[in-house]
Short mmCIF file of C-alpha atoms in Angstrom, two decimals:
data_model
loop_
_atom_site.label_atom_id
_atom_site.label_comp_id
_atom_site.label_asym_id
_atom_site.label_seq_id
_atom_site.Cartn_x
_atom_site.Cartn_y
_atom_site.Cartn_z
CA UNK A 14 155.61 -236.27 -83.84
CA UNK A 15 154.52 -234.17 -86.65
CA UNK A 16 154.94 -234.04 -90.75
CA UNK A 17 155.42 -232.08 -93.69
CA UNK A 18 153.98 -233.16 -97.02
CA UNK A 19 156.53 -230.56 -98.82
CA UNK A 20 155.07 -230.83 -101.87
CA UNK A 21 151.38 -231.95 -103.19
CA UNK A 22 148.50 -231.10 -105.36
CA UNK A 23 145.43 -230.76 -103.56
CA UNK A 24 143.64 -229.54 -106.44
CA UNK A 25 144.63 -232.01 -108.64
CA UNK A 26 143.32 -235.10 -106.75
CA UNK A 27 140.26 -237.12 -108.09
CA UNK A 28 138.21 -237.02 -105.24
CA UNK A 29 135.96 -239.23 -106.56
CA UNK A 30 138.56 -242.06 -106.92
CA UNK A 31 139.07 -241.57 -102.81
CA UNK A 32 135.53 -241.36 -102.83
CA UNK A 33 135.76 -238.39 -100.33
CA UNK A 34 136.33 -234.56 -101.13
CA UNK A 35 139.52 -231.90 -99.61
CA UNK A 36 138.59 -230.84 -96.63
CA UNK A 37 138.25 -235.00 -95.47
CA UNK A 38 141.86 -235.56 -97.39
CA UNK A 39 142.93 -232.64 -95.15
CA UNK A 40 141.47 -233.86 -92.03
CA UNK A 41 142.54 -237.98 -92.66
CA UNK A 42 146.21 -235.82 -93.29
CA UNK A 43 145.95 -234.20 -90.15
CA UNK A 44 144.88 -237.33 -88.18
CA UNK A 45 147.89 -238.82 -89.30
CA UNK A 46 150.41 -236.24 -87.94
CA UNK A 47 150.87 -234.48 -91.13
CA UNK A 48 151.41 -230.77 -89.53
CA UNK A 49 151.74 -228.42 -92.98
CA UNK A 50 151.06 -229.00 -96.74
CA UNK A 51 152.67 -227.39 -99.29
CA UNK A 52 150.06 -227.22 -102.63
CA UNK A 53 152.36 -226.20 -105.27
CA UNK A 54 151.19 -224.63 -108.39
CA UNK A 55 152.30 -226.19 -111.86
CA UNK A 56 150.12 -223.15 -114.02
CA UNK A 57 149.37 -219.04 -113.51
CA UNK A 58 145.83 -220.27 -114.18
CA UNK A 59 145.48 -222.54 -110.84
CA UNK A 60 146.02 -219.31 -108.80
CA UNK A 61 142.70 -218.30 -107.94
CA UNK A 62 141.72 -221.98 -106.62
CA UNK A 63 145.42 -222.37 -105.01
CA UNK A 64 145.00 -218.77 -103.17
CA UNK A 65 140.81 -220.20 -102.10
CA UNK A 66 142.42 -223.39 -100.63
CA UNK A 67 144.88 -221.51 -98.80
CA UNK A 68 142.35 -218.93 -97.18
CA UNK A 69 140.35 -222.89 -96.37
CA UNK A 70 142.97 -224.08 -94.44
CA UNK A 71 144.96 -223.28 -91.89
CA UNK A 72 147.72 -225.75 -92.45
CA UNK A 73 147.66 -225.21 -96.42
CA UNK A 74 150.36 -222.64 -97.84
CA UNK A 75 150.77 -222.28 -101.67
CA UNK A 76 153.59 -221.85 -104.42
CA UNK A 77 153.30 -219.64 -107.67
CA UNK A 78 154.63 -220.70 -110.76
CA UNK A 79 155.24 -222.45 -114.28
CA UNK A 80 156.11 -225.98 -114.59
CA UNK A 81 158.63 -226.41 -117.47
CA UNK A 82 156.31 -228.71 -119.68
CA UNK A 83 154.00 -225.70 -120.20
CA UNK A 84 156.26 -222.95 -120.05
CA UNK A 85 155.78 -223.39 -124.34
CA UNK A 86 152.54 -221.25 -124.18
CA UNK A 87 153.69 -217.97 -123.07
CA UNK A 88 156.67 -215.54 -123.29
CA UNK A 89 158.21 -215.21 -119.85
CA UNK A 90 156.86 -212.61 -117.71
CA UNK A 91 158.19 -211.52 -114.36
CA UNK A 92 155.55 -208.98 -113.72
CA UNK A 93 152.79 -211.46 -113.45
CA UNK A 94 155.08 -213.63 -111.31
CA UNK A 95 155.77 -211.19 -109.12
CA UNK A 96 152.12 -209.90 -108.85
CA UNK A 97 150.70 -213.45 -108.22
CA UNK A 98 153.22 -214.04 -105.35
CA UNK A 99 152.07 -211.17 -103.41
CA UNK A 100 149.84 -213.33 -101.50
CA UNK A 101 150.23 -213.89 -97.65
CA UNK A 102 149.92 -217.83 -98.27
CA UNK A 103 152.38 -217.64 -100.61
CA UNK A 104 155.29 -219.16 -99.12
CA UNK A 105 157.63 -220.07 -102.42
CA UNK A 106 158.46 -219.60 -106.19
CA UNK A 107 157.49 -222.81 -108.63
CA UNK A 108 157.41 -225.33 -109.55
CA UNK A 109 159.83 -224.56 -112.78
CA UNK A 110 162.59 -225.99 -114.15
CA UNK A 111 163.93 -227.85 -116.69
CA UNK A 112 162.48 -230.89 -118.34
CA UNK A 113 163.94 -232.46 -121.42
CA UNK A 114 162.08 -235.89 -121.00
CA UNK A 115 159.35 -235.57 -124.03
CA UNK A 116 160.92 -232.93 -125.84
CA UNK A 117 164.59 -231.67 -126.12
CA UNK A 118 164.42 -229.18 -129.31
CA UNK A 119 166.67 -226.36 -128.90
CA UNK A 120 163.61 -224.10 -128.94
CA UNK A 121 162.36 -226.21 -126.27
CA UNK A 122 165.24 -225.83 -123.74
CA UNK A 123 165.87 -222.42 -124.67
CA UNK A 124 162.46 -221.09 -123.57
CA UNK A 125 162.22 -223.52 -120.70
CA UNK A 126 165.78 -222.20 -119.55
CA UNK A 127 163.98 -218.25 -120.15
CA UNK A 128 161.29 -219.08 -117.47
CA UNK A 129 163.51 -220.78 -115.05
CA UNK A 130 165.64 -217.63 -115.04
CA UNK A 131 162.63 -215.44 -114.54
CA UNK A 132 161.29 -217.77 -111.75
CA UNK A 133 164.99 -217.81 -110.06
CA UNK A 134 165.10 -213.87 -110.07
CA UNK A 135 161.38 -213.70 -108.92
CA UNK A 136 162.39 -216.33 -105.89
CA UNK A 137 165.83 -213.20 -105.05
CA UNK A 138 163.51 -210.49 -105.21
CA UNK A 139 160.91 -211.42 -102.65
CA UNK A 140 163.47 -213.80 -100.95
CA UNK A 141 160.75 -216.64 -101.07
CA UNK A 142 162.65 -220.75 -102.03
CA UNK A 143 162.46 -221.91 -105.27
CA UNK A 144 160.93 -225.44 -106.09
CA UNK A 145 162.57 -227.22 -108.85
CA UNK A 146 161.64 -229.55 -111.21
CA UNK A 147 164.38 -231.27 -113.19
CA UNK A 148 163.99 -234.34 -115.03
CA UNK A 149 166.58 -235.68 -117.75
CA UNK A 150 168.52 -232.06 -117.74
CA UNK A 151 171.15 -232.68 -115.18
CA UNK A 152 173.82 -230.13 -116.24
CA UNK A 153 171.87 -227.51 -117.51
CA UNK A 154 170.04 -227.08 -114.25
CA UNK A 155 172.62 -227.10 -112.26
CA UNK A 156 174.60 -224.66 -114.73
CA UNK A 157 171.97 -222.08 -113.92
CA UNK A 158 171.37 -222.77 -110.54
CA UNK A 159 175.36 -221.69 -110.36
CA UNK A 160 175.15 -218.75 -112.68
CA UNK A 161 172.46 -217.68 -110.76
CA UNK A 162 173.48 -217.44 -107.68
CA UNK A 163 170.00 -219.45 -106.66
CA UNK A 164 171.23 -219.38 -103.19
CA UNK A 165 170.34 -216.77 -102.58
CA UNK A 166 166.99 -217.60 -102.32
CA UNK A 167 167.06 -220.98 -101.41
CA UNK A 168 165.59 -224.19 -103.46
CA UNK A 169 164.44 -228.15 -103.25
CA UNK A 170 165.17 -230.28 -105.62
CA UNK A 171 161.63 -231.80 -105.71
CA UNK A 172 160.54 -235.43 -105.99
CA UNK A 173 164.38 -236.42 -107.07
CA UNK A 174 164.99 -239.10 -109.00
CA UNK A 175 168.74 -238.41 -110.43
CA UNK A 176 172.09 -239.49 -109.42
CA UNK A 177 174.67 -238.63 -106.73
CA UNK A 178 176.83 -236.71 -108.67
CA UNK A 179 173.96 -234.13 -109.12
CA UNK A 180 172.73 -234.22 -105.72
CA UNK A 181 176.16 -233.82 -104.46
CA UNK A 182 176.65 -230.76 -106.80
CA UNK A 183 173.26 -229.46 -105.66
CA UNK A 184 174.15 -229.64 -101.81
CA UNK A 185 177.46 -228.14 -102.58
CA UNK A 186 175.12 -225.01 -103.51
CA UNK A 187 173.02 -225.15 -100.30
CA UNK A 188 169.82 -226.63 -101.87
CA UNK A 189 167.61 -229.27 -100.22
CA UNK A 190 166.52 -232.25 -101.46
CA UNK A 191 163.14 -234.04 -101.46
CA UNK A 192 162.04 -237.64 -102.30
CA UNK A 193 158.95 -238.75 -102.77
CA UNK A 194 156.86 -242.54 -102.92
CA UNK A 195 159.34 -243.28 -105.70
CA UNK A 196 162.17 -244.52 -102.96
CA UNK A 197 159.48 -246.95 -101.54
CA UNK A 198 159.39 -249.00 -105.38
CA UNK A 199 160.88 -252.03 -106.05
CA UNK A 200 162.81 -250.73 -108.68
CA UNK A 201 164.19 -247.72 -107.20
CA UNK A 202 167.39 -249.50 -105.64
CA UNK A 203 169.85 -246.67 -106.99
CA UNK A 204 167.78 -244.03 -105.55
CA UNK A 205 167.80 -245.85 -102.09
CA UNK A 206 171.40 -245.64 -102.62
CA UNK A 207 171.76 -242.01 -103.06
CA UNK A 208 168.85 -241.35 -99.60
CA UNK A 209 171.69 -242.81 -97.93
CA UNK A 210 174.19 -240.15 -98.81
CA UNK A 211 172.05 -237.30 -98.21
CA UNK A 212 172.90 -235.28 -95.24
CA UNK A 213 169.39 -235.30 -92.88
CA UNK A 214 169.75 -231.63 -92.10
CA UNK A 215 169.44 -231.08 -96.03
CA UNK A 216 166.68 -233.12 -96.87
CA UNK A 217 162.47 -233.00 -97.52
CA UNK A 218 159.95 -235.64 -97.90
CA UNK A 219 156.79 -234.98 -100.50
CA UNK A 220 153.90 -237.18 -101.85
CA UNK A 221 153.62 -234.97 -104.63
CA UNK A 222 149.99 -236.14 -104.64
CA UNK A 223 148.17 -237.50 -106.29
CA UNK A 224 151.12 -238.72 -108.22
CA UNK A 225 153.34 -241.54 -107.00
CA UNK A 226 151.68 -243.34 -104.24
CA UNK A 227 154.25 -244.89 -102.18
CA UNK A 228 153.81 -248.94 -101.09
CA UNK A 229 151.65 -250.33 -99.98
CA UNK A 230 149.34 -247.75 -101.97
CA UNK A 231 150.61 -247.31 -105.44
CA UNK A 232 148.88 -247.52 -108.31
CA UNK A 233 146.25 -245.56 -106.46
CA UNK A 234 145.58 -242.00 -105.67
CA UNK A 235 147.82 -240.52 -103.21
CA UNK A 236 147.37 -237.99 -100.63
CA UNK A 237 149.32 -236.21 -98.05
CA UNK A 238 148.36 -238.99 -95.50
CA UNK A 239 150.90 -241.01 -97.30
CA UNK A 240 153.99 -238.91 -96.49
CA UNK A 241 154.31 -241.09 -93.57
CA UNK A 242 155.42 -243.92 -95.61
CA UNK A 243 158.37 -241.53 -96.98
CA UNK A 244 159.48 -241.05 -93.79
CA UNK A 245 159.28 -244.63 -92.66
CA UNK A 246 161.46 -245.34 -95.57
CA UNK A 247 164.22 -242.77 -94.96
CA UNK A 248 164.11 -243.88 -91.04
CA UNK A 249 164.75 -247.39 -92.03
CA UNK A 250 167.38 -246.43 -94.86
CA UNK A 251 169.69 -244.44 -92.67
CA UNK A 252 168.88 -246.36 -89.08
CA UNK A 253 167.46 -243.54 -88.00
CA UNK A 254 164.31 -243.05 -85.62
CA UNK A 255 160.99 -242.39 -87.43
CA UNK A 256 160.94 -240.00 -84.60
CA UNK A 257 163.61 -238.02 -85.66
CA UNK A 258 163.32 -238.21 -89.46
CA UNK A 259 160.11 -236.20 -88.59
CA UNK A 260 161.51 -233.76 -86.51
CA UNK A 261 164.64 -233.21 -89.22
CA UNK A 262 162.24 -232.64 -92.12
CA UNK A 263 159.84 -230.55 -90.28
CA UNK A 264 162.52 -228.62 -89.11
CA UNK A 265 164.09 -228.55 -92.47
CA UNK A 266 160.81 -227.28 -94.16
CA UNK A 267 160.48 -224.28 -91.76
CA UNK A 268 164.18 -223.18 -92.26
CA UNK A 269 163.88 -223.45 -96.27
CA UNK A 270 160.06 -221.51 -96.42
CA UNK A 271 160.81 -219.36 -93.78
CA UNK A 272 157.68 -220.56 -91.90
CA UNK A 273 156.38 -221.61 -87.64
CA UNK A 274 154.50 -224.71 -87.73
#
């Protein structure tokens, strides 16, 4: 049995806190059947350590992008995009986005909707899968996602937190889906709901550490150990075999990012 932690931040994770350092996070990962990490970049200026950890580990592959909450400091610029994903570990295009959440100025959207456009025709250019970031911005994202055509790269919804009616319209467009610790809270009954509904063959699991610990850690740091208890989750939600879920999402992972592992 083996997993994918589809999404994480290695190089965002106080170390200290675990009171350990990477390459044991790694390792305590690997002990605990976690197969691949994804360590997905959120600013152009994380590439040089994101590209290092790669070339570290074996089981490490990297994204290249923008997150929408600091797409306000630059102009958009597909060149650099497109120079930065060059690199072999590079396996995918984000995250970007839109987020509305602590600011929803017409100026605001309008850039953050310029970047996600660049990022989406980065993503058909070197046919590499988009990783999206959405967050109170429903119907614009899935506006552009239609007009376009991100199919034809491919995408995950990452860490998703909305409602069926957007998943459903974002399956309808051949995108996967990924959930994160969030399904294991207490208060995250809806979300259970829509786990439920989401076809297996179209769906991730993520810690996006060290965010969101699931239960029995949260409140603490996470890691890419804890993926496990994503799984668990979605095994028990939709009767299915923890065996299987793993199999499903690893498989699901290397048909999205194009990768053996």
């Amino acid at each position: 049995m083996k997993f994918v932690d589809s999404h994480c931040h290695l190089h965002l994770i106080n170390y200290e806190a675990l009171n350990s350092d990477m390459p044991s996070v790694v390792a305590v990962a690997k002990e605990k059947q976690v197969a691949h990490m994804l360590c997905v970049a959120t600013d152009f200026s994380e590439h040089t350590q994101l590209c290092q950890i790669a070339e570290q580990f074996d089981n490490v592959s990297i994204s290249v992008g923008l997150h929408p909450n600091e797409s306000m400091t630059m102009s958009p610029n597909q060149e650099m995009l497109l120079a930065l994903a060059t690199h072999e570990k590079v396996v995918a295009i984000g995250e970007t986005g839109l987020d509305y959440y602590r600011e929803a100025s017409q100026q605001y959207q309008s850039v953050q909707k310029e970047w996600f456009v660049a990022h989406i025709d980065v993503a058909k250019q070197l046919k590499k899968p988009l990783i999206i970031h959405t967050r109170m911005a429903k119907k614009d994202t899935i506006d552009l996602l239609k007009a376009q055509k991100v199919s034809d790269a491919g995408a995950v919804l990452h860490c998703f937190t909305e409602d069926w009616e957007m998943a459903k319209q974002a399956l309808d467009l051949g995108l996967y889906i990924s959930f994160s610790g969030i399904i294991t809270f207490k208060n995250a009954e809806d979300l259970r709901t829509v786990v439920k509904k989401i076809p297996i063959d179209q769906l991730l699991i993520e810690t996006d550490a060290p965010f969101l610990a699931p239960v029995p850690f949260r409140g603490k740091v996470n890691q890419p150990a804890y993926v496990y208890h994503v799984a668990e989750t979605i095994a028990s939600l939709k009767n299915l075999s923890l065996e299987f879920v793993a199999e499903q999402t690893t498989h699901n992972f290397e048909q999205l990012f194009r990768l053996q592992i």
